XYZ file of C-alpha atoms in Angstrom:
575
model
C 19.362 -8.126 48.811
C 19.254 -10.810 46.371
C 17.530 -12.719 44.027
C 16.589 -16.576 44.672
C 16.031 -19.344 42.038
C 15.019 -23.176 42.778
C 17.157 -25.682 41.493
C 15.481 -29.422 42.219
C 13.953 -29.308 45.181
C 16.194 -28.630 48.102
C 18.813 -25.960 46.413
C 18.664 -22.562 45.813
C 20.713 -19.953 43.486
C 21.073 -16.354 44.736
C 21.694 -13.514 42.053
C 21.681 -9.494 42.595
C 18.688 -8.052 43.267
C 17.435 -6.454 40.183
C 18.022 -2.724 39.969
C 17.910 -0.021 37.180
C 20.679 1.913 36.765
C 22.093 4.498 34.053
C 24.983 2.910 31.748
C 27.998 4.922 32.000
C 27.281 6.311 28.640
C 23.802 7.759 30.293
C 25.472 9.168 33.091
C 27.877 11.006 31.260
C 25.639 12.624 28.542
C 23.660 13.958 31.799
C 26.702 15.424 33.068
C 27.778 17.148 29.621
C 24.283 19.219 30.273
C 24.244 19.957 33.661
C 25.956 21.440 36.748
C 26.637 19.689 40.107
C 23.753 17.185 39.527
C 20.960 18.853 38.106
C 19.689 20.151 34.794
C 17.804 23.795 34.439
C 14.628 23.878 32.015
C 17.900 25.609 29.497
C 20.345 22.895 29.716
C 17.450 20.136 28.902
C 16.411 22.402 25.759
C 20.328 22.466 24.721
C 19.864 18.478 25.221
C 16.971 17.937 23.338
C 17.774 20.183 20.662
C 21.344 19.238 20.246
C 21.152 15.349 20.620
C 17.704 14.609 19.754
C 17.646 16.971 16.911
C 14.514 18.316 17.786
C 15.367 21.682 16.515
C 11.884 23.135 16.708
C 11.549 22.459 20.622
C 10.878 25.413 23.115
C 10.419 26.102 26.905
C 6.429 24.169 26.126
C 7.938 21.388 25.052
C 10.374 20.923 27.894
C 7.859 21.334 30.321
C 6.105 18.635 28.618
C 8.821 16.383 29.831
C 8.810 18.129 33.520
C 5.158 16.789 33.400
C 5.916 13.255 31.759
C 8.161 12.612 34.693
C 7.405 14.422 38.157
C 4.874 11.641 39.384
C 8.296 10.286 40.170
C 9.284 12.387 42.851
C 12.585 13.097 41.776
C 13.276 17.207 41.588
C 15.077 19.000 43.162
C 12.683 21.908 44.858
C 13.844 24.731 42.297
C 12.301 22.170 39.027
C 15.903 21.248 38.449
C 16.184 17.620 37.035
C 18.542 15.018 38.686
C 19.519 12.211 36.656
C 17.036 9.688 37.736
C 14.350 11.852 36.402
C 16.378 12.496 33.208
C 16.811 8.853 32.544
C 12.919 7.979 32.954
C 12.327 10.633 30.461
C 14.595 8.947 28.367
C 12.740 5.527 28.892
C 9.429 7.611 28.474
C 6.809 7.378 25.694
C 7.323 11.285 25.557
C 10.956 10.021 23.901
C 9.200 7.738 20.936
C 11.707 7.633 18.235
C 8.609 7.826 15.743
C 5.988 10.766 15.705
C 3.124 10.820 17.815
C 0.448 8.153 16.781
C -2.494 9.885 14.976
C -0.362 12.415 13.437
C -0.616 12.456 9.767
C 2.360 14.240 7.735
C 2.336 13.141 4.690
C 0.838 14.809 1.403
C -2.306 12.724 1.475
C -3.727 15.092 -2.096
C -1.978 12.881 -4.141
C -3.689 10.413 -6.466
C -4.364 6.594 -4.835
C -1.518 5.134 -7.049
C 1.227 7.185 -4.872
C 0.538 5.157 -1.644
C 1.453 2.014 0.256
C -1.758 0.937 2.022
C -1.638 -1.464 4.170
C -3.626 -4.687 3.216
C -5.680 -7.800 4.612
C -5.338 -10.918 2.516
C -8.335 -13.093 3.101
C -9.364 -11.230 6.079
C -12.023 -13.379 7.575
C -9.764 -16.307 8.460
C -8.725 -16.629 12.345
C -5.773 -19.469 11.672
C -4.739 -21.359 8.423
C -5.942 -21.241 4.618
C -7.108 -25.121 5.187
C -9.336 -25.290 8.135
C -9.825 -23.129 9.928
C -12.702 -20.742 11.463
C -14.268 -18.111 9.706
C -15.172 -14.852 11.620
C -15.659 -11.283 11.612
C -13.626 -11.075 14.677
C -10.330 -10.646 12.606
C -11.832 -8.245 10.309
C -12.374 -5.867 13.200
C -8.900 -6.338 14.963
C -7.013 -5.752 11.002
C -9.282 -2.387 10.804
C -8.548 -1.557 14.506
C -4.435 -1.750 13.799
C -4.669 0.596 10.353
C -5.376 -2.276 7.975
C -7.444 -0.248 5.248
C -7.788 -3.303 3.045
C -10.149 -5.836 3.427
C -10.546 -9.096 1.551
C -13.691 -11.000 1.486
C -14.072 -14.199 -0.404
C -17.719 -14.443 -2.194
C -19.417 -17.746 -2.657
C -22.874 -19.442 -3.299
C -24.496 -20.903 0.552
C -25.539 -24.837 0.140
C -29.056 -23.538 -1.275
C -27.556 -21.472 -3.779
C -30.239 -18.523 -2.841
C -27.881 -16.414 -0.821
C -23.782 -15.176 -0.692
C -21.581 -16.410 1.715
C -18.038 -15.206 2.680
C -15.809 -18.514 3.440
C -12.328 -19.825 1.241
C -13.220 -21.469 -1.581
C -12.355 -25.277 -2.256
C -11.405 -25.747 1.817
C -12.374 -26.954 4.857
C -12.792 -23.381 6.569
C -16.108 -22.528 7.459
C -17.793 -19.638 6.409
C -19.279 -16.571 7.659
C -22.429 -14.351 7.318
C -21.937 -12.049 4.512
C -23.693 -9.323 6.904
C -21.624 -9.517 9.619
C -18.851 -8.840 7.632
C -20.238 -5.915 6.169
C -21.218 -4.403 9.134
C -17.684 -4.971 11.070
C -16.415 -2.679 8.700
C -18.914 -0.069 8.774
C -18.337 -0.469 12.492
C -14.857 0.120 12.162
C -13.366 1.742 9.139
C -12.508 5.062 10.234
C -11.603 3.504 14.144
C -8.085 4.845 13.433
C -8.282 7.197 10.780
C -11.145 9.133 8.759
C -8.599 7.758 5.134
C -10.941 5.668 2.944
C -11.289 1.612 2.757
C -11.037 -0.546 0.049
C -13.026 -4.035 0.503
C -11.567 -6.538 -2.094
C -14.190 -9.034 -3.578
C -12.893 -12.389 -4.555
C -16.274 -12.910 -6.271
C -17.545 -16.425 -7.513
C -21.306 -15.887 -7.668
C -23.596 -15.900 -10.486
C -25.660 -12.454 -11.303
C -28.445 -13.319 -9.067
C -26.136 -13.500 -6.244
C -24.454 -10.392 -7.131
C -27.610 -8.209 -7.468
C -28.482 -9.383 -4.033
C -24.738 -8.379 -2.937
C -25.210 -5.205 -4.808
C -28.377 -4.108 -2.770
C -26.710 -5.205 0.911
C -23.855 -3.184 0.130
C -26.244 -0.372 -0.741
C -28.045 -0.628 2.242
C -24.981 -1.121 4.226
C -22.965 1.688 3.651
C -25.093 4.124 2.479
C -23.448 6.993 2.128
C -20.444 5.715 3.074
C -20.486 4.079 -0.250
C -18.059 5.462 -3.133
C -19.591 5.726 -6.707
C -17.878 6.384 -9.596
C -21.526 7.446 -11.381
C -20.280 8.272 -15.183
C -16.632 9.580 -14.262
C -13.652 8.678 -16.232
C -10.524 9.324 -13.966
C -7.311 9.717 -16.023
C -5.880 9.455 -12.095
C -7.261 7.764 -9.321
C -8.505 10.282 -6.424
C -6.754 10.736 -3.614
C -6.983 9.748 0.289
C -7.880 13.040 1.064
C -10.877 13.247 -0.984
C -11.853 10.149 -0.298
C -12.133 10.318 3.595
C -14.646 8.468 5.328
C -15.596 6.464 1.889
C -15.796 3.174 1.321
C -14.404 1.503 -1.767
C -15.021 -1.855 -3.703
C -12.658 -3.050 -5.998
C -13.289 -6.424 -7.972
C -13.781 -7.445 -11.426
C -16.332 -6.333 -13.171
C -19.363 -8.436 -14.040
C -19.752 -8.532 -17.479
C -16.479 -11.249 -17.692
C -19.288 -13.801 -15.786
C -22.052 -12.591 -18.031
C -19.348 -13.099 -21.652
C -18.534 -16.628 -20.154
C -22.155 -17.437 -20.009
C -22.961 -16.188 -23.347
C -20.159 -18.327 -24.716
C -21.703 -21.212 -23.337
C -25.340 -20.514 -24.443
C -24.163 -19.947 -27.374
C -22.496 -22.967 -28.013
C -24.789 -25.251 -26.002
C -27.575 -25.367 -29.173
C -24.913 -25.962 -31.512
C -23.782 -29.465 -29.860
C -27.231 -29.995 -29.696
C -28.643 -29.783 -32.934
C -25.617 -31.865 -34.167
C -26.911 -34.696 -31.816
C -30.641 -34.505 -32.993
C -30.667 -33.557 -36.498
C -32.939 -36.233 -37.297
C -35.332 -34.701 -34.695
C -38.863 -33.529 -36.047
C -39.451 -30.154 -36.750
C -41.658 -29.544 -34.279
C -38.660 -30.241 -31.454
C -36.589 -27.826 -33.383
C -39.621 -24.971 -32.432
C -39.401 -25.722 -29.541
C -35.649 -25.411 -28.954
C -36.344 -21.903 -30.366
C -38.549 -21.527 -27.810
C -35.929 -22.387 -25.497
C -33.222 -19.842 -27.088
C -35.442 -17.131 -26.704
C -36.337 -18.013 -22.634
C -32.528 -18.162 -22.445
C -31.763 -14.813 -24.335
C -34.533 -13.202 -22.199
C -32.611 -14.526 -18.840
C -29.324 -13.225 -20.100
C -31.042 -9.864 -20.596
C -32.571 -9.948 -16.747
C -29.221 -11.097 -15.802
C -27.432 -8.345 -17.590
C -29.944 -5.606 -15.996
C -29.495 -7.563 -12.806
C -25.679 -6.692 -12.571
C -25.932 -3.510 -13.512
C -26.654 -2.128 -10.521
C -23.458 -4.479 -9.100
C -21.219 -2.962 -11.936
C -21.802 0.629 -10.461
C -20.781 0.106 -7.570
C -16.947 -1.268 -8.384
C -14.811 1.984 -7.305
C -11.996 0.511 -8.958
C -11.938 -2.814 -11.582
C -9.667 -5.050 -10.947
C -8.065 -8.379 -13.252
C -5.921 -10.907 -12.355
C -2.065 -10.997 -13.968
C -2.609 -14.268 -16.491
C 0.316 -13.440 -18.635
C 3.212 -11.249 -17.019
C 5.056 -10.679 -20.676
C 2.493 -9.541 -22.699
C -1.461 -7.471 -21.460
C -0.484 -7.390 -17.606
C 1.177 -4.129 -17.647
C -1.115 -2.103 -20.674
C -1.852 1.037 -19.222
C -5.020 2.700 -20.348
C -3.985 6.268 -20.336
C -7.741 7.155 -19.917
C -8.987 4.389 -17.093
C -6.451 3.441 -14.247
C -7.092 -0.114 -12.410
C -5.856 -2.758 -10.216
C -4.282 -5.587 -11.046
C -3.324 -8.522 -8.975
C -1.347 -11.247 -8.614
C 0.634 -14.019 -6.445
C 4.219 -13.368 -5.281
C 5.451 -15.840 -7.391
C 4.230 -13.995 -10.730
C 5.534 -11.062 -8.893
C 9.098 -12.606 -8.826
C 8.684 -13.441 -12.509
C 7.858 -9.449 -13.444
C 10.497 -8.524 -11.216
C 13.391 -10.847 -13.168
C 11.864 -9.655 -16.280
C 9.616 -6.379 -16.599
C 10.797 -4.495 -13.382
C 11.101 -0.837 -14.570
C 7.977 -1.873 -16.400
C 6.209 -2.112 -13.418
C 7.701 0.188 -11.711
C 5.734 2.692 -14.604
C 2.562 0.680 -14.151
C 2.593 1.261 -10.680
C 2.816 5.461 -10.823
C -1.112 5.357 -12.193
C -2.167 1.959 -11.659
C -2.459 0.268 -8.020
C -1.033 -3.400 -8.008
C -2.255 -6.225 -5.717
C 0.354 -8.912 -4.218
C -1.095 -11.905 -2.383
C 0.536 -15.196 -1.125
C 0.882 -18.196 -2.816
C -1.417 -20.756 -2.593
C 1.158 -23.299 -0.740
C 1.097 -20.868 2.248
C -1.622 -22.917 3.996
C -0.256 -21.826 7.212
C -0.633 -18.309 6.401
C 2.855 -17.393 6.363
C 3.865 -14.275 4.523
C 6.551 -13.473 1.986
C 8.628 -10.860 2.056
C 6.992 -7.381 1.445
C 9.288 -5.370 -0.214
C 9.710 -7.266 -3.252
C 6.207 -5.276 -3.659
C 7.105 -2.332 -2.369
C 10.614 -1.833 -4.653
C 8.826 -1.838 -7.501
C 5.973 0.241 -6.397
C 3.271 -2.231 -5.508
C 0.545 -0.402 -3.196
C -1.250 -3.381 -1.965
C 0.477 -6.081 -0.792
C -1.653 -8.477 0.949
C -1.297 -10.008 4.453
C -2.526 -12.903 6.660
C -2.475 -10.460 9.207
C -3.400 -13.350 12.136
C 0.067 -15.375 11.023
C 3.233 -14.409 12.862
C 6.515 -13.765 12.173
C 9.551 -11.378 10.648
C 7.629 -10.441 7.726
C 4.814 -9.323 9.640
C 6.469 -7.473 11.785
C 8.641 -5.912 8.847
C 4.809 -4.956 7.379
C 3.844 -3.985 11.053
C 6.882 -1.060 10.870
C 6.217 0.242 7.469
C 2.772 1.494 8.673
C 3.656 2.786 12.089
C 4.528 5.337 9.370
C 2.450 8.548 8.845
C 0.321 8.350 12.550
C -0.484 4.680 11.324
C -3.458 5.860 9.333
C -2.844 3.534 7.009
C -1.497 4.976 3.697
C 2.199 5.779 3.413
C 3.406 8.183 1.043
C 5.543 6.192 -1.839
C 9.285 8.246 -2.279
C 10.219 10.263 -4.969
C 12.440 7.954 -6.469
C 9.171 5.610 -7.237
C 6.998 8.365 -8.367
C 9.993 9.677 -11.189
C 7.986 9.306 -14.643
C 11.493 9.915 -16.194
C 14.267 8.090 -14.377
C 12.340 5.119 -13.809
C 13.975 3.644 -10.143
C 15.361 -0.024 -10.644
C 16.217 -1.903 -7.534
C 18.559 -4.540 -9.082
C 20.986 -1.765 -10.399
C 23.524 -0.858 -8.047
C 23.394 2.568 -6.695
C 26.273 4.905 -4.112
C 26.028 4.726 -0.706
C 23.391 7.961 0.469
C 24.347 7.427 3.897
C 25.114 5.703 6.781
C 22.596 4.947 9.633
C 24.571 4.607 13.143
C 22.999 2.389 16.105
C 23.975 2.131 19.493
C 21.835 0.021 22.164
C 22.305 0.919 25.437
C 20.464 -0.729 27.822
C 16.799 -2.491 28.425
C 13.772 -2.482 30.846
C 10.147 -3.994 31.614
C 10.649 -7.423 31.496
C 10.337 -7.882 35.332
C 7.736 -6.589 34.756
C 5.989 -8.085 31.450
C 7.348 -11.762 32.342
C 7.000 -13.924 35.129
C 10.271 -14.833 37.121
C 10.863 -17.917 35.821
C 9.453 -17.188 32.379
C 12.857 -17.166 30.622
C 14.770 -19.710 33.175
C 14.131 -21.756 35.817
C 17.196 -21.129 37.277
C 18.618 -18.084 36.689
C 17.564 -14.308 35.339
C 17.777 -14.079 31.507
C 20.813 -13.457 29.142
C 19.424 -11.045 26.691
C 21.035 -10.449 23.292
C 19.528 -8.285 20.978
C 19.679 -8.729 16.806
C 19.161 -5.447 14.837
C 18.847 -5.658 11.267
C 17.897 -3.612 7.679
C 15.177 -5.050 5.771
C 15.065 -3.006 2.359
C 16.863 -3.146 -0.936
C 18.717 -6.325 -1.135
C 22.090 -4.566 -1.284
C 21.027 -2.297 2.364
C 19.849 -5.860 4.047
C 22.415 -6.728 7.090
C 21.937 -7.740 10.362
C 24.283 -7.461 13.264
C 23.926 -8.664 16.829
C 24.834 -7.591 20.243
C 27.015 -9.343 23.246
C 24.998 -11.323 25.398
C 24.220 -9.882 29.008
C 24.679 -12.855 31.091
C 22.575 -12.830 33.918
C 20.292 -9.726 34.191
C 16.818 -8.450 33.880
C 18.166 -5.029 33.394
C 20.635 -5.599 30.619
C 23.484 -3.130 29.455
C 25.693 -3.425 26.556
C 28.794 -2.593 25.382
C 29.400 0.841 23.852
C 29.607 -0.721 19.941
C 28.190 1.263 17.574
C 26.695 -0.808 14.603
C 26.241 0.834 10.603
C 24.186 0.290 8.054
C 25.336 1.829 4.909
C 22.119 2.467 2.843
C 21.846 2.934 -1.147
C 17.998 3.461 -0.933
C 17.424 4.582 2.744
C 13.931 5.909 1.448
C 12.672 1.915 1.526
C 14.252 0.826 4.659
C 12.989 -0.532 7.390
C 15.532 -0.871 11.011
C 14.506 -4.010 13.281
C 15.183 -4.863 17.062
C 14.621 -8.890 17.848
C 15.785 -9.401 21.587
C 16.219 -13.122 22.958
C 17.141 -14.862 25.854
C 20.243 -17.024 25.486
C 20.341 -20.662 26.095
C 23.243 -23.288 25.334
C 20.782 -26.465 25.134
C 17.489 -25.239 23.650
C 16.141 -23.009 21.153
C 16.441 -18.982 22.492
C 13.482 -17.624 23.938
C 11.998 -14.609 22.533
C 11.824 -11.440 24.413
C 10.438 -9.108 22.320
C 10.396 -7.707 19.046
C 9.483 -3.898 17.098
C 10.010 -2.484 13.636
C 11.002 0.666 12.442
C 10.608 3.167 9.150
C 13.433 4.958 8.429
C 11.971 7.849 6.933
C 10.219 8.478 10.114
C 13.559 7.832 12.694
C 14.568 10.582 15.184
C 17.806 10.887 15.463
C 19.498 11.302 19.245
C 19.009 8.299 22.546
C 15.077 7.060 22.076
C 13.057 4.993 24.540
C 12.337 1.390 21.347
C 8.967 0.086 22.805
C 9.005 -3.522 22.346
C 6.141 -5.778 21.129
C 5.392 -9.592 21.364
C 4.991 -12.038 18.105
C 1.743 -10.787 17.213
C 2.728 -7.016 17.136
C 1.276 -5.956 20.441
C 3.050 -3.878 22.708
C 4.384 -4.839 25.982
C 3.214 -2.591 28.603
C 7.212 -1.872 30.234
C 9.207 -3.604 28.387
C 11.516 -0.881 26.338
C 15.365 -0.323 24.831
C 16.907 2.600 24.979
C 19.176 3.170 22.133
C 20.852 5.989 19.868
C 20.217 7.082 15.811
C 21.758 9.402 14.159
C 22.355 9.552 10.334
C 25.814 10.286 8.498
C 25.659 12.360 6.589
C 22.064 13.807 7.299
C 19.668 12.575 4.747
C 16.644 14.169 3.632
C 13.626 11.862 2.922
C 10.832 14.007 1.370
């Protein structure tokens, strides 16, 4: 049987029929564990324990894989497995080189400060920073994928008698305060019970924020985190905090100083202008001062109630050399700034805040040329401890999908565990300095499958099945950060490559991230992309693993899969 393109109108191009079939390699692992075509319940423990390295695996867990596989009617009648059986289990979810989803491991007692959460930046927007729509549709798919960080811009509506939540100084509409707030009651805790933090960006005069104040209250309820009259010396930790809701923003009182300044100041320029005014206008400016000190003391009580809510107080970085990095041995807080003052700490304070970071939580967010809500590279951040660095989680590309990997980490609840080597109050870590070689991460890809079934038949070519390549990189220190690339399969929707084995020698293996692009070769245009995942390192099982693949946006293909080998040289132990 073949396989029939059309080329113009009258012609036709015939190919082999698509079939899977087990690389060489496959085929002869299966033989090294079994006898005259089939493996016994024993020989597939020996296999999983000696080539996956799943040391801890009994008779239940093989017959987990029986079960994963027999709706494919390939036993032999004694339960023995033949090697199309064994090579869907390979290709199986069953065979995840990550832990289950929804299974937490790490120590989540530990105080906020000693976690990577993963973060929204201006969470409301469906497309660019410019013009586009505002929505609480994108608030609810960020919470739905682990985000535990959402960002909500504050301004004054048209009237002035009500907040809105829209981007400042843009053409992007706004959205209903409200229905913000209630998306995230409606889905904080969709993928795991670990608290959220809503971000305020808040531009509103005290009014405004007593009105916020109460909708929050009535919101969340008791959902809502309050501090009360608690001093932390340390922040608390995910585990206490489960199924709480968190605000972080500046506190009030820097609107209600600014205002003072100006009243303040606002007689003095006046009585300049009018000294030769009568007395009688200069009682009644008093009169004035004193209906002006009496608003500043409604507006003070007013935010008061505002002020108790903030979980955790939060400043912007204004001046990276000097205040940014004072750390209040008695009061922990958050401070934030762009990635370009970021990259300014980094070439001149970075131990600094690596320290900052072991008590205090830091805040990146994208520069304000990103109107297309690209991202920068996370782990500028994440090298020097940063726990929040913020995302347009609707823009696509590398660095999302680098941000993507880190939290498939820990079930993808949402918080990742910082390493030791972040958390050492004594040697403080320093990413520029050049470190030894820990070890060496080997990768072999084997084959691919599911994109006969994921893509049309002409969704690659016209003319012919795809060439698939694949490019697997590190993204991590800068000294661990190489890419290689595979041969291209000319040809076929079931690719198999050579037998190379590609290494990654890793200083810091503890920050790295492994990534799998695969593309479909083309000599006159641009490749086509075929798929795409990302990878923590800390969480890699070693041994042949079934790589789901996802598409540009981070969603998973249904089929489509890689099968490759891990293994780490010499072992390395990551916690």
């Amino acid at each position: 049987m073949s396989e029939s393109f059309k080329v113009c109108f009258c012609c036709s191009r015939s190919f082999k029929e698509k079939t899977r079939e087990p690389p060489v390699s496959i085929k002869r692992l299966f033989e090294a564990y079994s006898r005259n075509g089939k493996m016994s319940f024993d020989e597939l423990l020996r296999f999983v324990s000696e080539v996956q390295g799943e040391r801890h695996a009994g008779l239940d867990y093989v017959q987990d894989i029986f079960h994963s596989v027999k709706h494919h009617n390939i036993f032999h009648h004694h339960g023995l497995v033949h090697l199309n059986a064994f090579y869907r289990y390979l290709f199986s979810d069953t065979n995840s080189p990550l832990p289950m989803s929804g299974q937490v491991h790490h120590d989540m007692k530990a105080p906020l400060s000693h976690y990577f959460v993963y973060t929204g930046h201006n969470s409301y927007l469906t497309g660019n920073q410019v013009n586009s729509r505002s929505s609480v549709e994108p608030i609810v798919q960020a919470l739905r994928k682990g985000v535990k960080v959402i960002e909500l811009d504050l301004w004054p509506n048209p009237s002035g008698n009500a907040a809105e939540v829209r981007h400042g100084r843009t053409l992007t509409s706004h959205e209903d305060l409200q229905k913000c707030l209630n998306a995230i009651k409606d889905n904080a805790f969709y993928v795991s019970d670990y608290p959220v933090m809503i971000t305020l960006e808040d531009h509103l005069p005290p009014n405004l924020q007593a009105q916020v104040a109460r909708m929050l209250t009535k919101t969340f309820r008791g959902m809502l985190f309050r501090c009360g009259s608690e001093s932390w010396k340390h922040f608390p930790s995910p585990e206490e905090l489960k199924k709480k809701i968190l605000i972080s923003t500046k506190p009030p009182k820097e609107y209600l100083e600014s205002k003072t300044v100006q009243t303040t100041r606002t007689p003095m320029v006046k009585e300049t202008s009018w000294s030769r005014v009568a007395s009688s206008t200069n009682m009644a400016r008093g009169g004035e001062n004193k209906i002006l000190e009496e608003k500043g003391e409604l507006e003070s009580e007013a935010v008061g109630g505002y002020r108790d809510l903030i979980a955790i107080h939060a400043a912007n970085c204004k001046d990276p050399l000097k205040d940014c990095l004072s750390d209040d041995p008695e009061k922990p807080r958050r401070v934030s700034m762009d990635e370009q003052w970021l990259e300014t700490m980094v070439r001149t304070r970075g131990t600094d805040l690596v320290r900052f970071t072991q008590r205090n939580l830091v805040r990146i967010y994208p520069k304000g040329t990103r109107v297309d809500s690209s991202n920068y590279d996370p782990h500028v951040g994440w090298t020097h401890g940063a726990q929040m660095v913020a995302f347009n989680m609707q823009g696509h590309g590398k660095q999302l999908w680098i941000m993507q990997g880190m939290f498939r980490a820990n079930g993808g609840c949402g918080y990742v565990k910082k390493p030791r080597i972040l958390l050492d109050e004594h040697t403080l870590f320093d990413p520029c300095k050049r470190l030894p070689i820990k070890t060496t991460l080997k990768v072999k890809v084997y084959t691919g499958e599911g994109w006969d079934l994921d893509f049309h038949q002409t969704h690659f070519d016209q003319y012919s099945p795809p060439d698939f390549f694949v490019k697997i990189g590190i993204a991590g220190v800068p000294r661990d950060t190489v890419s290689y690339r595979t041969e291209t399969a000319v040809d076929q929707w079931f690719p198999i490559w050579s037998n190379d084995e590609f290494l990654f020698q890793l200083c810091v293996p503890e920050l790295a991230l492994l990534w799998f692009k695969v593309q479909d070769y083309d000599n006159d245009t641009q490749n086509d992309f075929a798929g795409q995942t990302c990878l923590p390192l800390p969480e890699l099982k070693s041994g042949v693993r079934a790589v789901r693949l996802h598409d540009r946006a981070g969603k998973a293909y249904k089929n489509t899969r890689l099968l490759v080998s891990f293994a780490l040289d010499p072992p390395y132990t990551f916690r």
